[in-house]
PDB file of C-alpha atoms (C1' of nucleotides) in Angstrom:
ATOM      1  CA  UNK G 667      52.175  91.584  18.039  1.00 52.00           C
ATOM      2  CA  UNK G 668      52.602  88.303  20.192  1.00 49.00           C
ATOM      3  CA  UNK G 669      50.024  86.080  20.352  1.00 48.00           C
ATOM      4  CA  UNK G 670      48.916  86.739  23.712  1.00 48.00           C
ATOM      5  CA  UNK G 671      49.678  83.790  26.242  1.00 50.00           C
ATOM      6  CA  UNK G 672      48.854  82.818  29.588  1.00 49.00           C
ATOM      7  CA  UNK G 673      51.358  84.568  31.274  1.00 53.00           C
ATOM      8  CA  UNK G 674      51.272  87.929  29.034  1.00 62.00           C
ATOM      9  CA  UNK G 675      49.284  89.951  31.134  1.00 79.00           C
ATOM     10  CA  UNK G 676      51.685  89.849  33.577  1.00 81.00           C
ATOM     11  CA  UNK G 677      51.021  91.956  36.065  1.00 85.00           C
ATOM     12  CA  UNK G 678      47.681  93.701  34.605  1.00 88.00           C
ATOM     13  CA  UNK G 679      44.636  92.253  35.762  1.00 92.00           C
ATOM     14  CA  UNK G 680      43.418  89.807  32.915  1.00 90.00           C
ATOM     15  CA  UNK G 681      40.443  91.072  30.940  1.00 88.00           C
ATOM     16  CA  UNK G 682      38.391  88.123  32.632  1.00 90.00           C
ATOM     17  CA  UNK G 683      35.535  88.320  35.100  1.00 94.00           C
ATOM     18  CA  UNK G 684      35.833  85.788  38.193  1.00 97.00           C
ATOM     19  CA  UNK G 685      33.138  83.882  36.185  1.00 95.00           C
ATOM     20  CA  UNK G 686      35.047  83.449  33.414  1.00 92.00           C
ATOM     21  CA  UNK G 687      38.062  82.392  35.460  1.00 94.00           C
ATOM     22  CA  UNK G 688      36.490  79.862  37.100  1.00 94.00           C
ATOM     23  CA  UNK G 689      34.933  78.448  34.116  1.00 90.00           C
ATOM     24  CA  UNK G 690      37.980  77.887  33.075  1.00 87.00           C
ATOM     25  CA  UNK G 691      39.733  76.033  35.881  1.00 90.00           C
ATOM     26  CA  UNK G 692      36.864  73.737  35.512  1.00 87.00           C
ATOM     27  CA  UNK G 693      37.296  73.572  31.923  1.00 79.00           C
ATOM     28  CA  UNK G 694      40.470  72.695  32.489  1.00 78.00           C
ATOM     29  CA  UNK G 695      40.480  69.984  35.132  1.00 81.00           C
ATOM     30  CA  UNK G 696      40.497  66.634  33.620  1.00 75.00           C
ATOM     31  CA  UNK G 697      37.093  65.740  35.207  1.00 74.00           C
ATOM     32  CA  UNK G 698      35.743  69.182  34.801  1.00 76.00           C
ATOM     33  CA  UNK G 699      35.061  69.711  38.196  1.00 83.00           C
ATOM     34  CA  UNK G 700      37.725  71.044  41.128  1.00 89.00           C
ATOM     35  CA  UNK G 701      37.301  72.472  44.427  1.00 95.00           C
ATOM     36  CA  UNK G 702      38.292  75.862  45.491  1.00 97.00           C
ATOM     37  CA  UNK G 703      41.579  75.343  46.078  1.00 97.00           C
ATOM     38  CA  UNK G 704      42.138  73.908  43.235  1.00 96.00           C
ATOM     39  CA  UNK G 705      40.286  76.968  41.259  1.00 97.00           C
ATOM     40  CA  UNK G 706      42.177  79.810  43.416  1.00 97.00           C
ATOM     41  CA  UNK G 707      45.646  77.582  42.422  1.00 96.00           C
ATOM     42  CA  UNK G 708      44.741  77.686  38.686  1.00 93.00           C
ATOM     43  CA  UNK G 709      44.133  80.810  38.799  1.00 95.00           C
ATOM     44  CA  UNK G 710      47.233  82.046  40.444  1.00 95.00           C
ATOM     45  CA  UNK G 711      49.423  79.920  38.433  1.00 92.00           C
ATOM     46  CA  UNK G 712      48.218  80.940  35.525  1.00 88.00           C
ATOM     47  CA  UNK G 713      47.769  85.173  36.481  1.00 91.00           C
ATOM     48  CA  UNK G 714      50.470  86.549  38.026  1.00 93.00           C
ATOM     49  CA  UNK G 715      47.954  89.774  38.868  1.00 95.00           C
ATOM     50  CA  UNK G 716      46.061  86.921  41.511  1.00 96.00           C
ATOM     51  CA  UNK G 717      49.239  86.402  43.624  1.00 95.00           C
ATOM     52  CA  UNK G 718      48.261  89.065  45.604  1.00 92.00           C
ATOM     53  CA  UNK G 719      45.406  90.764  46.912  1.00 89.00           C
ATOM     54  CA  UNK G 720      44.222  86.654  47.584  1.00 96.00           C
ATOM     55  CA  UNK G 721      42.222  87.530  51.005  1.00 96.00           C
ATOM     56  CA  UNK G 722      40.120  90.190  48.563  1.00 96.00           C
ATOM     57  CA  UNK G 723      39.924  88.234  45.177  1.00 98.00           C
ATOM     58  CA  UNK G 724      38.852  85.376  47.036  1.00 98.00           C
ATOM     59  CA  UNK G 725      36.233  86.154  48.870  1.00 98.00           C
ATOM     60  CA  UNK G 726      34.388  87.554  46.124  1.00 98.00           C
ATOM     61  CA  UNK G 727      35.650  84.656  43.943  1.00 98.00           C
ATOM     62  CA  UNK G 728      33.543  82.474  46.887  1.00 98.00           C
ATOM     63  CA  UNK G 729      31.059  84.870  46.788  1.00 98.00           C
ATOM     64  CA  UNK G 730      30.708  84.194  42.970  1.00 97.00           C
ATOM     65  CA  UNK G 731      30.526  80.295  43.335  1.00 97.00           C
ATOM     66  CA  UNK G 732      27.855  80.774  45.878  1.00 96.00           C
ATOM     67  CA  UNK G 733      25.717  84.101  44.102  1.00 96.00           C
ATOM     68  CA  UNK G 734      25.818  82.039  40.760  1.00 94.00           C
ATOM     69  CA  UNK G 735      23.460  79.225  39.827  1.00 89.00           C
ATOM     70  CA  UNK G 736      26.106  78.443  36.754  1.00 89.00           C
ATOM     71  CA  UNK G 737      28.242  77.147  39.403  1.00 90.00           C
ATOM     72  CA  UNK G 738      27.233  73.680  41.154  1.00 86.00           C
ATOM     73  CA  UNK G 739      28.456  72.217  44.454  1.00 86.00           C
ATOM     74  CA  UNK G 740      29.196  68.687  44.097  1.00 81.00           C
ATOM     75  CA  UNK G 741      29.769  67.153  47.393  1.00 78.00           C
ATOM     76  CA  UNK G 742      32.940  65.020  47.935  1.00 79.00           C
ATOM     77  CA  UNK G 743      32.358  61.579  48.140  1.00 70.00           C
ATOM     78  CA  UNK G 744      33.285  59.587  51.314  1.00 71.00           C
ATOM     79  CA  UNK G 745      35.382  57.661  49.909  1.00 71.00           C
ATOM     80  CA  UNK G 746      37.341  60.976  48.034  1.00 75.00           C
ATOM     81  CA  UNK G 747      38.477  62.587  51.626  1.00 83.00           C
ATOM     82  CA  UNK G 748      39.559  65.540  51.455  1.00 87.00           C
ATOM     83  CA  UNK G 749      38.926  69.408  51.925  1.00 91.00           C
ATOM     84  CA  UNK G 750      35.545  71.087  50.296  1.00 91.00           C
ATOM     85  CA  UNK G 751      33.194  70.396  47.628  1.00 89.00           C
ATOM     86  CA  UNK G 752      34.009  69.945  44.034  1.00 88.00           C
ATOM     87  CA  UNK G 753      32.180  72.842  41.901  1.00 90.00           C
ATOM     88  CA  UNK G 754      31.505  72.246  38.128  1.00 84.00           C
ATOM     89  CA  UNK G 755      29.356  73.993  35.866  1.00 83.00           C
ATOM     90  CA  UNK G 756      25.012  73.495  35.350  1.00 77.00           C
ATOM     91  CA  UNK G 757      25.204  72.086  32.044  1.00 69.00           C
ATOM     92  CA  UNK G 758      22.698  74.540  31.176  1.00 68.00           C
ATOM     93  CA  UNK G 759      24.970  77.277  31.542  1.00 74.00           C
ATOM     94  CA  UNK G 760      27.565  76.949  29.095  1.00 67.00           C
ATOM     95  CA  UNK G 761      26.767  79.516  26.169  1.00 68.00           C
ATOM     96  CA  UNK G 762      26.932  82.465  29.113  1.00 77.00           C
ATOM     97  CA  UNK G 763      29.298  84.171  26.844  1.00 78.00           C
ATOM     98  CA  UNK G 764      28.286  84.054  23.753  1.00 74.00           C
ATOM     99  CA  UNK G 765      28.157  88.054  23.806  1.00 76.00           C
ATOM    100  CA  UNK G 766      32.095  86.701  23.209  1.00 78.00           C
ATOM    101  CA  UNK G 767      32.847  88.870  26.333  1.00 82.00           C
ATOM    102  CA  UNK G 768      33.930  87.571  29.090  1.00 86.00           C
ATOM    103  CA  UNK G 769      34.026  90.264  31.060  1.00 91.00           C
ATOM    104  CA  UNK G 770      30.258  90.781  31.427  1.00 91.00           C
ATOM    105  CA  UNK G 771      27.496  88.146  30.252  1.00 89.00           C
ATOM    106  CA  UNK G 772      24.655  89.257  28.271  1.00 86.00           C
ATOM    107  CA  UNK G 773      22.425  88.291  30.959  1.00 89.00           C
ATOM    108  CA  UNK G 774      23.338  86.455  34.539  1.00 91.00           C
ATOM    109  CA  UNK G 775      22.759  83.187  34.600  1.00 88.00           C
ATOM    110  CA  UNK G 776      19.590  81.908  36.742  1.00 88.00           C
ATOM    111  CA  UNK G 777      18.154  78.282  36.739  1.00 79.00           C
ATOM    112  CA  UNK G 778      13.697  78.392  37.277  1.00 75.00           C
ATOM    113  CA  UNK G 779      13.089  78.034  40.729  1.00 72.00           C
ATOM    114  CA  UNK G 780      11.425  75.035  40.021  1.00 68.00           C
ATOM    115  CA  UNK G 781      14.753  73.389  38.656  1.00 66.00           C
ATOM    116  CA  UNK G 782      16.142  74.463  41.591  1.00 71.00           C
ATOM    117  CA  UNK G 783      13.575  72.952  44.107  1.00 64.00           C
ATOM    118  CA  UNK G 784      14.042  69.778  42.462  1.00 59.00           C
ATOM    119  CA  UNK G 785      17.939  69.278  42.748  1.00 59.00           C
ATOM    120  CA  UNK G 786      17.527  70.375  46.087  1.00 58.00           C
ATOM    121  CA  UNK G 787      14.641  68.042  46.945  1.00 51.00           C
ATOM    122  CA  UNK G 788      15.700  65.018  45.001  1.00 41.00           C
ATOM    123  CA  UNK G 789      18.886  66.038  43.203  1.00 40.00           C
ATOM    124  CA  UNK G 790      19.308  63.490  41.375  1.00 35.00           C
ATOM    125  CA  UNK G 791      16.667  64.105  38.846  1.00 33.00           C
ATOM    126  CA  UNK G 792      17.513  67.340  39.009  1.00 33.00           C
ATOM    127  CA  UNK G 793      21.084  67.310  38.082  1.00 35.00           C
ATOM    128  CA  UNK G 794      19.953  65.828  34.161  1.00 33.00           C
ATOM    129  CA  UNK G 795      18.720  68.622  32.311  1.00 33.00           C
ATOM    130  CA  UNK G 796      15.720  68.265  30.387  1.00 33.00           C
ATOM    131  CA  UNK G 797      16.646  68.517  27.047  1.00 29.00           C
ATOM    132  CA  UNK G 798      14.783  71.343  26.021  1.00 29.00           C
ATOM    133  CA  UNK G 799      16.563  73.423  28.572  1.00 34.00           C
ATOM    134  CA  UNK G 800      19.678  73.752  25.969  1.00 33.00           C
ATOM    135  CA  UNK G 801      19.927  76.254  24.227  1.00 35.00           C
ATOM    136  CA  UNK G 802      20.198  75.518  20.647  1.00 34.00           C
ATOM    137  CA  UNK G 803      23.391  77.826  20.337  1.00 33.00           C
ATOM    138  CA  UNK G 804      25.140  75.312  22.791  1.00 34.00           C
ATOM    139  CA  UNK G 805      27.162  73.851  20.517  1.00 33.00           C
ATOM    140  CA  UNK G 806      29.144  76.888  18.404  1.00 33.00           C
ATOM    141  CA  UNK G 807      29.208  78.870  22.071  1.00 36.00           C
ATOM    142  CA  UNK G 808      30.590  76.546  23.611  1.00 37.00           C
ATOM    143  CA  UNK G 809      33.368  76.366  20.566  1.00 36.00           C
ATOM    144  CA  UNK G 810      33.860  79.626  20.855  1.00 40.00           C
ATOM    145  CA  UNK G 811      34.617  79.345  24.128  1.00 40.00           C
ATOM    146  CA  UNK G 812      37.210  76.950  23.834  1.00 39.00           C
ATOM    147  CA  UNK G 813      38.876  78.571  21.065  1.00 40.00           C
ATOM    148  CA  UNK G 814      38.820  82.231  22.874  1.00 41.00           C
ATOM    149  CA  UNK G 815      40.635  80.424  26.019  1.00 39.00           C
ATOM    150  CA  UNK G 816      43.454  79.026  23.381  1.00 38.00           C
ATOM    151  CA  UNK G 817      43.646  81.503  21.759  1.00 39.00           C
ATOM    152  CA  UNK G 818      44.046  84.099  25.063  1.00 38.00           C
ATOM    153  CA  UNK G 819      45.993  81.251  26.791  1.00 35.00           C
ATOM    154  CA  UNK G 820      47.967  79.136  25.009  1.00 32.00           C
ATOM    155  CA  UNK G 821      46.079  76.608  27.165  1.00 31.00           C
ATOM    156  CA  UNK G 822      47.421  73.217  27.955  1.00 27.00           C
ATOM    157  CA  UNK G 823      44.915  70.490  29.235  1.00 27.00           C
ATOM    158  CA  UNK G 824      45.897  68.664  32.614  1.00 26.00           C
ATOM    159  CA  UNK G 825      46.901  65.019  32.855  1.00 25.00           C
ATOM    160  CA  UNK G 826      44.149  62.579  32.065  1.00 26.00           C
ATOM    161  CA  UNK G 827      41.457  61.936  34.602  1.00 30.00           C
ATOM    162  CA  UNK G 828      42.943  60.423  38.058  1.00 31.00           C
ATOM    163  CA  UNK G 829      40.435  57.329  39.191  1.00 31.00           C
ATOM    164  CA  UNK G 830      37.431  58.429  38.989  1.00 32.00           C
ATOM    165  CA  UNK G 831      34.734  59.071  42.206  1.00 31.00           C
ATOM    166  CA  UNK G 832      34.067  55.687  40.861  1.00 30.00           C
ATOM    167  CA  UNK G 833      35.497  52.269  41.648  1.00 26.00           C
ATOM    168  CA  UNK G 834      37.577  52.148  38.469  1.00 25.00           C
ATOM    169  CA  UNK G 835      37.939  48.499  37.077  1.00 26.00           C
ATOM    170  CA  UNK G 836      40.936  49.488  35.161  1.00 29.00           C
ATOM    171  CA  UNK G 837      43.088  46.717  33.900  1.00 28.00           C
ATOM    172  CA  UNK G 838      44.853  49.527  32.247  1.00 30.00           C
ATOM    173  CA  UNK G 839      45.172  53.036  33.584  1.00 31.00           C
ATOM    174  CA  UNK G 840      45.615  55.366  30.280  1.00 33.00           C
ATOM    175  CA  UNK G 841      48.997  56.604  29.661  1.00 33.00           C
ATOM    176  CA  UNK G 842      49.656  60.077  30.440  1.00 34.00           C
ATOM    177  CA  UNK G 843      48.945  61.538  26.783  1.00 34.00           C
ATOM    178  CA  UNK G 844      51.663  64.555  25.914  1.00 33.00           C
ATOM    179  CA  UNK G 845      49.547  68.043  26.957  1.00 36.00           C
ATOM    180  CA  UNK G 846      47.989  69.167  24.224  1.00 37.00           C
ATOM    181  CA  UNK G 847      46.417  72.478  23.424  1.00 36.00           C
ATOM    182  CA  UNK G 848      42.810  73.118  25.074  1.00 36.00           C
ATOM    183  CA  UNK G 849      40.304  72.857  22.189  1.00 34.00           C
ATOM    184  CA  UNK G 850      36.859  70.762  22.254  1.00 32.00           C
ATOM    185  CA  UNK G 851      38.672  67.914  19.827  1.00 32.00           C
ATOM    186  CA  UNK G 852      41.288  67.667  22.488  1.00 36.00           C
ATOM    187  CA  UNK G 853      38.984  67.515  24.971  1.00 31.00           C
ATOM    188  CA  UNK G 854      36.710  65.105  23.318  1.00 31.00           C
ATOM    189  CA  UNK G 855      39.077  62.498  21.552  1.00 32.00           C
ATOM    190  CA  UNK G 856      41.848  60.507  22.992  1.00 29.00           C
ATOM    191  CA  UNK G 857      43.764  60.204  19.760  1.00 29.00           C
ATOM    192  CA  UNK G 858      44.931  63.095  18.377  1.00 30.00           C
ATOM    193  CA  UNK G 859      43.348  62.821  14.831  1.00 30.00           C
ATOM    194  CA  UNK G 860      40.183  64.880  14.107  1.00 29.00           C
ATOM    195  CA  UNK G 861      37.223  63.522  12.397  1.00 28.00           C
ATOM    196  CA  UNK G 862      36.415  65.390   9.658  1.00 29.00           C
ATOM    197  CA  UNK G 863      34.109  67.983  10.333  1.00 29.00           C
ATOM    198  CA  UNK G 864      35.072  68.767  13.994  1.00 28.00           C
ATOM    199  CA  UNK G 865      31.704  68.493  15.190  1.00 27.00           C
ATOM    200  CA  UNK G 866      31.539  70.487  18.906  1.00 29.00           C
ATOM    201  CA  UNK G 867      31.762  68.816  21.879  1.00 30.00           C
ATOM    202  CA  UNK G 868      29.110  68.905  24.503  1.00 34.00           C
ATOM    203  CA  UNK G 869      31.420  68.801  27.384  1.00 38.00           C
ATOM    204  CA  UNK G 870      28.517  69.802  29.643  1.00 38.00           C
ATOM    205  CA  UNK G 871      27.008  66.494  29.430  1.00 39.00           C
ATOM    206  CA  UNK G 872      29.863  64.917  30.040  1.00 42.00           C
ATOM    207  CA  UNK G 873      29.812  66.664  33.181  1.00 41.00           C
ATOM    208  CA  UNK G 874      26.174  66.241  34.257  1.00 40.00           C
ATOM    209  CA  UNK G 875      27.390  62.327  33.415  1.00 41.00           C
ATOM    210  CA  UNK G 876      30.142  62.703  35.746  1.00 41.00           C
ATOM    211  CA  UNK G 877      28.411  64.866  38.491  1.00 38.00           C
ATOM    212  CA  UNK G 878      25.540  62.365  39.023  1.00 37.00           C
ATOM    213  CA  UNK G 879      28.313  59.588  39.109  1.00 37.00           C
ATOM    214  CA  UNK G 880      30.114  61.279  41.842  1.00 34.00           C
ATOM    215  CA  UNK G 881      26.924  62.151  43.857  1.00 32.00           C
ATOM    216  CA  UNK G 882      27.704  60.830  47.204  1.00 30.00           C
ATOM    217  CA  UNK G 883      25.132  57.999  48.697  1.00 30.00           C
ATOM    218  CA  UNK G 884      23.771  60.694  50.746  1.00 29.00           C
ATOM    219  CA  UNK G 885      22.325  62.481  48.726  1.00 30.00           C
ATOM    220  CA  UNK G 886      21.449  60.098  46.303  1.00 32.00           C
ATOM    221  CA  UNK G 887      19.722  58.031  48.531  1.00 29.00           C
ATOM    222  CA  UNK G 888      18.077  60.439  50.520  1.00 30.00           C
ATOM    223  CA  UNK G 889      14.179  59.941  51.091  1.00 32.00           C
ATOM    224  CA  UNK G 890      13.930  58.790  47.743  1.00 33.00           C
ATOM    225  CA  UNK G 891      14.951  55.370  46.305  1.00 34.00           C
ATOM    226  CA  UNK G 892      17.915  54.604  44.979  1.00 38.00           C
ATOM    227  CA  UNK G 893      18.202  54.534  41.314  1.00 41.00           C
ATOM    228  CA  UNK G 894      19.322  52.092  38.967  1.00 43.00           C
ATOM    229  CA  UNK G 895      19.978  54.347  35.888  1.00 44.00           C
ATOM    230  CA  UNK G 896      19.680  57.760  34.924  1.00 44.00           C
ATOM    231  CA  UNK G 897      18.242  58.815  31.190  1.00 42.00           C
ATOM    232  CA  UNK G 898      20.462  61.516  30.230  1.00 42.00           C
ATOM    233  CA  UNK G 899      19.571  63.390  27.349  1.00 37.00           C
ATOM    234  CA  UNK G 900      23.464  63.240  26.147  1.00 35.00           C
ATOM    235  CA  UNK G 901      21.507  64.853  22.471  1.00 30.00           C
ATOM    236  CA  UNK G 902      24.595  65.909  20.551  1.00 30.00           C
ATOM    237  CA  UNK G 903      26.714  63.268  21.879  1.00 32.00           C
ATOM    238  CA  UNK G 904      30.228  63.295  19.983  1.00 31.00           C
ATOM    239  CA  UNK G 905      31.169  59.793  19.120  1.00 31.00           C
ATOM    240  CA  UNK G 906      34.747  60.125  20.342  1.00 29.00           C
ATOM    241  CA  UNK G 907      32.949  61.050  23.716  1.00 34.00           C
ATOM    242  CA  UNK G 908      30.820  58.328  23.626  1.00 36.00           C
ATOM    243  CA  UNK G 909      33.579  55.956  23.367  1.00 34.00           C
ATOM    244  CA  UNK G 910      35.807  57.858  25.664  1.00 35.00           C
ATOM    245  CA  UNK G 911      33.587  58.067  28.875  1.00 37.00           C
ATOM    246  CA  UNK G 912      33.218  54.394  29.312  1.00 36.00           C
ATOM    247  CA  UNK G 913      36.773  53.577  28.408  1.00 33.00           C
ATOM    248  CA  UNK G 914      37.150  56.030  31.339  1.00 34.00           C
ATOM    249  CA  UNK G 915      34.220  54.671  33.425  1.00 37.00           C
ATOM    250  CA  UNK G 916      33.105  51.906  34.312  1.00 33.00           C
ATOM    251  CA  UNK G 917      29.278  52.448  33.832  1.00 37.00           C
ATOM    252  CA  UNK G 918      27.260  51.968  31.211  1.00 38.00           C
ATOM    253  CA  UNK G 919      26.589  54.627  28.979  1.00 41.00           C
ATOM    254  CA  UNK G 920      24.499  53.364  26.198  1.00 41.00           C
ATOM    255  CA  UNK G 921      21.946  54.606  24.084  1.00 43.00           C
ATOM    256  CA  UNK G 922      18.257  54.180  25.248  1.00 42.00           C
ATOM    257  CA  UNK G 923      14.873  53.965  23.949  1.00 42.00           C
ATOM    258  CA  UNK G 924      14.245  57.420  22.151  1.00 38.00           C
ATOM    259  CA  UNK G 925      11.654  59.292  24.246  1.00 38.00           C
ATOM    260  CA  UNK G 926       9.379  61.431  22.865  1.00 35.00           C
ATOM    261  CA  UNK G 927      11.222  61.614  19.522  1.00 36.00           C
ATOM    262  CA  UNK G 928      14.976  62.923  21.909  1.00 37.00           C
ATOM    263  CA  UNK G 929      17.850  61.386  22.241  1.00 36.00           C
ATOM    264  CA  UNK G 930      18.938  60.090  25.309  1.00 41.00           C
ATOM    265  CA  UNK G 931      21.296  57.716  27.137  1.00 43.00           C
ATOM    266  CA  UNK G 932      20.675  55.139  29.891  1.00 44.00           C
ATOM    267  CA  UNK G 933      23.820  56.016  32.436  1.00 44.00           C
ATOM    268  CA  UNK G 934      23.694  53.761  35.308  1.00 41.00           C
ATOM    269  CA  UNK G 935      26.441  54.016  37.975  1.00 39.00           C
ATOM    270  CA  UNK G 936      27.748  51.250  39.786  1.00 33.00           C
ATOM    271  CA  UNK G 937      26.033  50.079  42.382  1.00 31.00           C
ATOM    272  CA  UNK G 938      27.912  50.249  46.097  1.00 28.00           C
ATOM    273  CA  UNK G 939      27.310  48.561  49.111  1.00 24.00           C
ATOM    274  CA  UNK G 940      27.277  50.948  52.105  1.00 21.00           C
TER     275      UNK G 940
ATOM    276  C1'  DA T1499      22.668 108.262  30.351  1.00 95.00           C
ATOM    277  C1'  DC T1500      20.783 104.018  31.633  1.00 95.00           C
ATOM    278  C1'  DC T1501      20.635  99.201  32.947  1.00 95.00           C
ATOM    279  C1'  DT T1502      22.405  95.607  35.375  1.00 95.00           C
ATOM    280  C1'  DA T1503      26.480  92.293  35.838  1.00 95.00           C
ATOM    281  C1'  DA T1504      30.395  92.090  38.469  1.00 95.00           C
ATOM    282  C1'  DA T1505      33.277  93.434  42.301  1.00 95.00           C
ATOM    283  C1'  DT T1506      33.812  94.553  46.935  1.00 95.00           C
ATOM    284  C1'  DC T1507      33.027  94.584  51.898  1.00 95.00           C
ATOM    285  C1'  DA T1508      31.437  92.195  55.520  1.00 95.00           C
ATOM    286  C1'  DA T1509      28.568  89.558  58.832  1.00 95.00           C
ATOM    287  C1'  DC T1510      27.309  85.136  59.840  1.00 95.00           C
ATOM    288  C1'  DT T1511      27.575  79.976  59.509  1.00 95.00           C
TER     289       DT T1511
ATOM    290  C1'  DA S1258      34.593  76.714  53.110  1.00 95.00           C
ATOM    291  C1'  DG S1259      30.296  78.519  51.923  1.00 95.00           C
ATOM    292  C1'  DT S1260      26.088  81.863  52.108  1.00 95.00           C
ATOM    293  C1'  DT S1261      23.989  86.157  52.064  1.00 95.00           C
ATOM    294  C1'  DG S1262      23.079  91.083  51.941  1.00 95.00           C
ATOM    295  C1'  DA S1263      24.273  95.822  51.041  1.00 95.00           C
ATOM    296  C1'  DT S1264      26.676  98.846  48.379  1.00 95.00           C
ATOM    297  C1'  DT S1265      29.785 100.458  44.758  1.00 95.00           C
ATOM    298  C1'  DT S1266      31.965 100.046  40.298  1.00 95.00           C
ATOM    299  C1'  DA S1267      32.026  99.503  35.632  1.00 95.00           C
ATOM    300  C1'  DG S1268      30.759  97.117  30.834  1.00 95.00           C
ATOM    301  C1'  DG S1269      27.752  97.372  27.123  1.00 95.00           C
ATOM    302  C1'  DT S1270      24.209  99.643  24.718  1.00 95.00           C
TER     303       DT S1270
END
DNA sequence: ACCTAAATCAACT
DNA sequence: AGTTGATTTAGGT
């Protein structure tokens, strides 16, 4: 039996819940975060069953972003026109299948109220998870993850990142790399040689980094005061990461002052005159 | 059979 | 484009 691909479900509805379909057009977006339209096109191109029914599967694909704390609205920047929010993933929420289903979670995915309050209040704080918020299985789910989507999908990752929200300084904008298949390395390291062990990926953090980078003034300056730095708690950092996002980005990403025996990193985006 | 996540329909913004 | 509620369907045990 053929290893099943992308497009071998053909026209039988994929064995994948909305959740899990939006997961992975995020996953798959170079900055792990698109809007809808850019979810509802992955999806289609990649599905054949979604090129019809739209005005149904839609709508409760909308209904999904909106019903599910997993997903996050990231509002578009000023300076990024364009149609609708970006949506990425609570960095919390990444070992929802780790039932290896992804038709039905274990359990729906809720962030404490009080979480909630305070990334609607401040948001800023709010988007860096506390570290003990992560599961300890974050790690091997989220590998699992990205080996179940390979292995269903024959995945290909997009083009590298376009400019970033950010004011990119780039002397050099990276070459195109080749597509490569969709695992964590891939994801993680720009060259194409794996250290030894393959240590997992947070990719999560790498989106909380991004997400608070891309907050729009507005909402990072609202009522509260502006900050100069955010302490991530970027915990399981992989080194290829670590190098990657500022080659990327032009903030600073650099390992701060342990607190309270954690690891976390100082992230400070640039600062923009309004 | 039961529990509850996910899908659907739909009104409203 | 996004939010919310009500209701039905169906996955997992």
């Amino acid at each position: 039996m053929p290893r099943p691909t992308r497009e071998s479900y053909g026209e039988q509805k994929p064995p994948y819940s909305y959740i899990s379909l939006t997961a992975m057009a995020i996953w798959n977006s170079a900055e792990k975060m698109c809007t809808l339209a850019e979810i509802y096109k992955f999806i289609m191109d990649n599905f054949p069953y979604y090129r019809k029914n739209t005005q149904r599967w839609q709508n409760s694909l909308r209904h999904n972003l909106s019903f599910n704390d997993c997903f996050i609205k990231i509002p578009r920047r000023p300076d990024r026109p364009g149609k609708g929010a970006y949506w990425t993933l609570h960095p919390s929420a990444m070992n929802m299948f780790e039932n290896g289903s992804f038709l039905r979670r274990r359990k729906r995915f809720k962030i404490p109220r009080d979480e909630k309050d305070a990334m609607e209040a401040g948001l800023v704080q709010g988007g860096a998870p506390r570290q003990e918020e992560l599961p300890p299985g974050v790690p091997r789910d989220l590998g699992h993850i990205a080996h179940e989507l390979s292995h269903h999908m024959g995945y290909l990752v997009s083009p590298p990142p376009p400019p970033p929200a950010v004011a990119l300084t780039p002397a050099s904008a990276p070459a195109p790399p080749k597509r490569q298949a969709f695992t964590i390395e891939n994801l993680a390291t720009s060259d194409a040689r794996p250290d030894p062990p393959a240590p997992v990926v947070p990719t999560s953090m790498y989106s909380a980094a991004l997400s608070l980078a891309t907050l729009p003034p507005p909402l990072y300056s609202s009522g509260l005061p502006r900050p100069t730095h955010y302490d991530l708690p970027l915990a399981a950092l992989h080194p290829a990461l670590a190098k990657a996002v500022p080659a990327a980005h032009p903030f600073d990403l650099q390992p701060s002052p342990p607190t309270e025996g954690e690891h976390t990193f100082r992230f400070s985006p640039p600062m923009r005159t309004l």
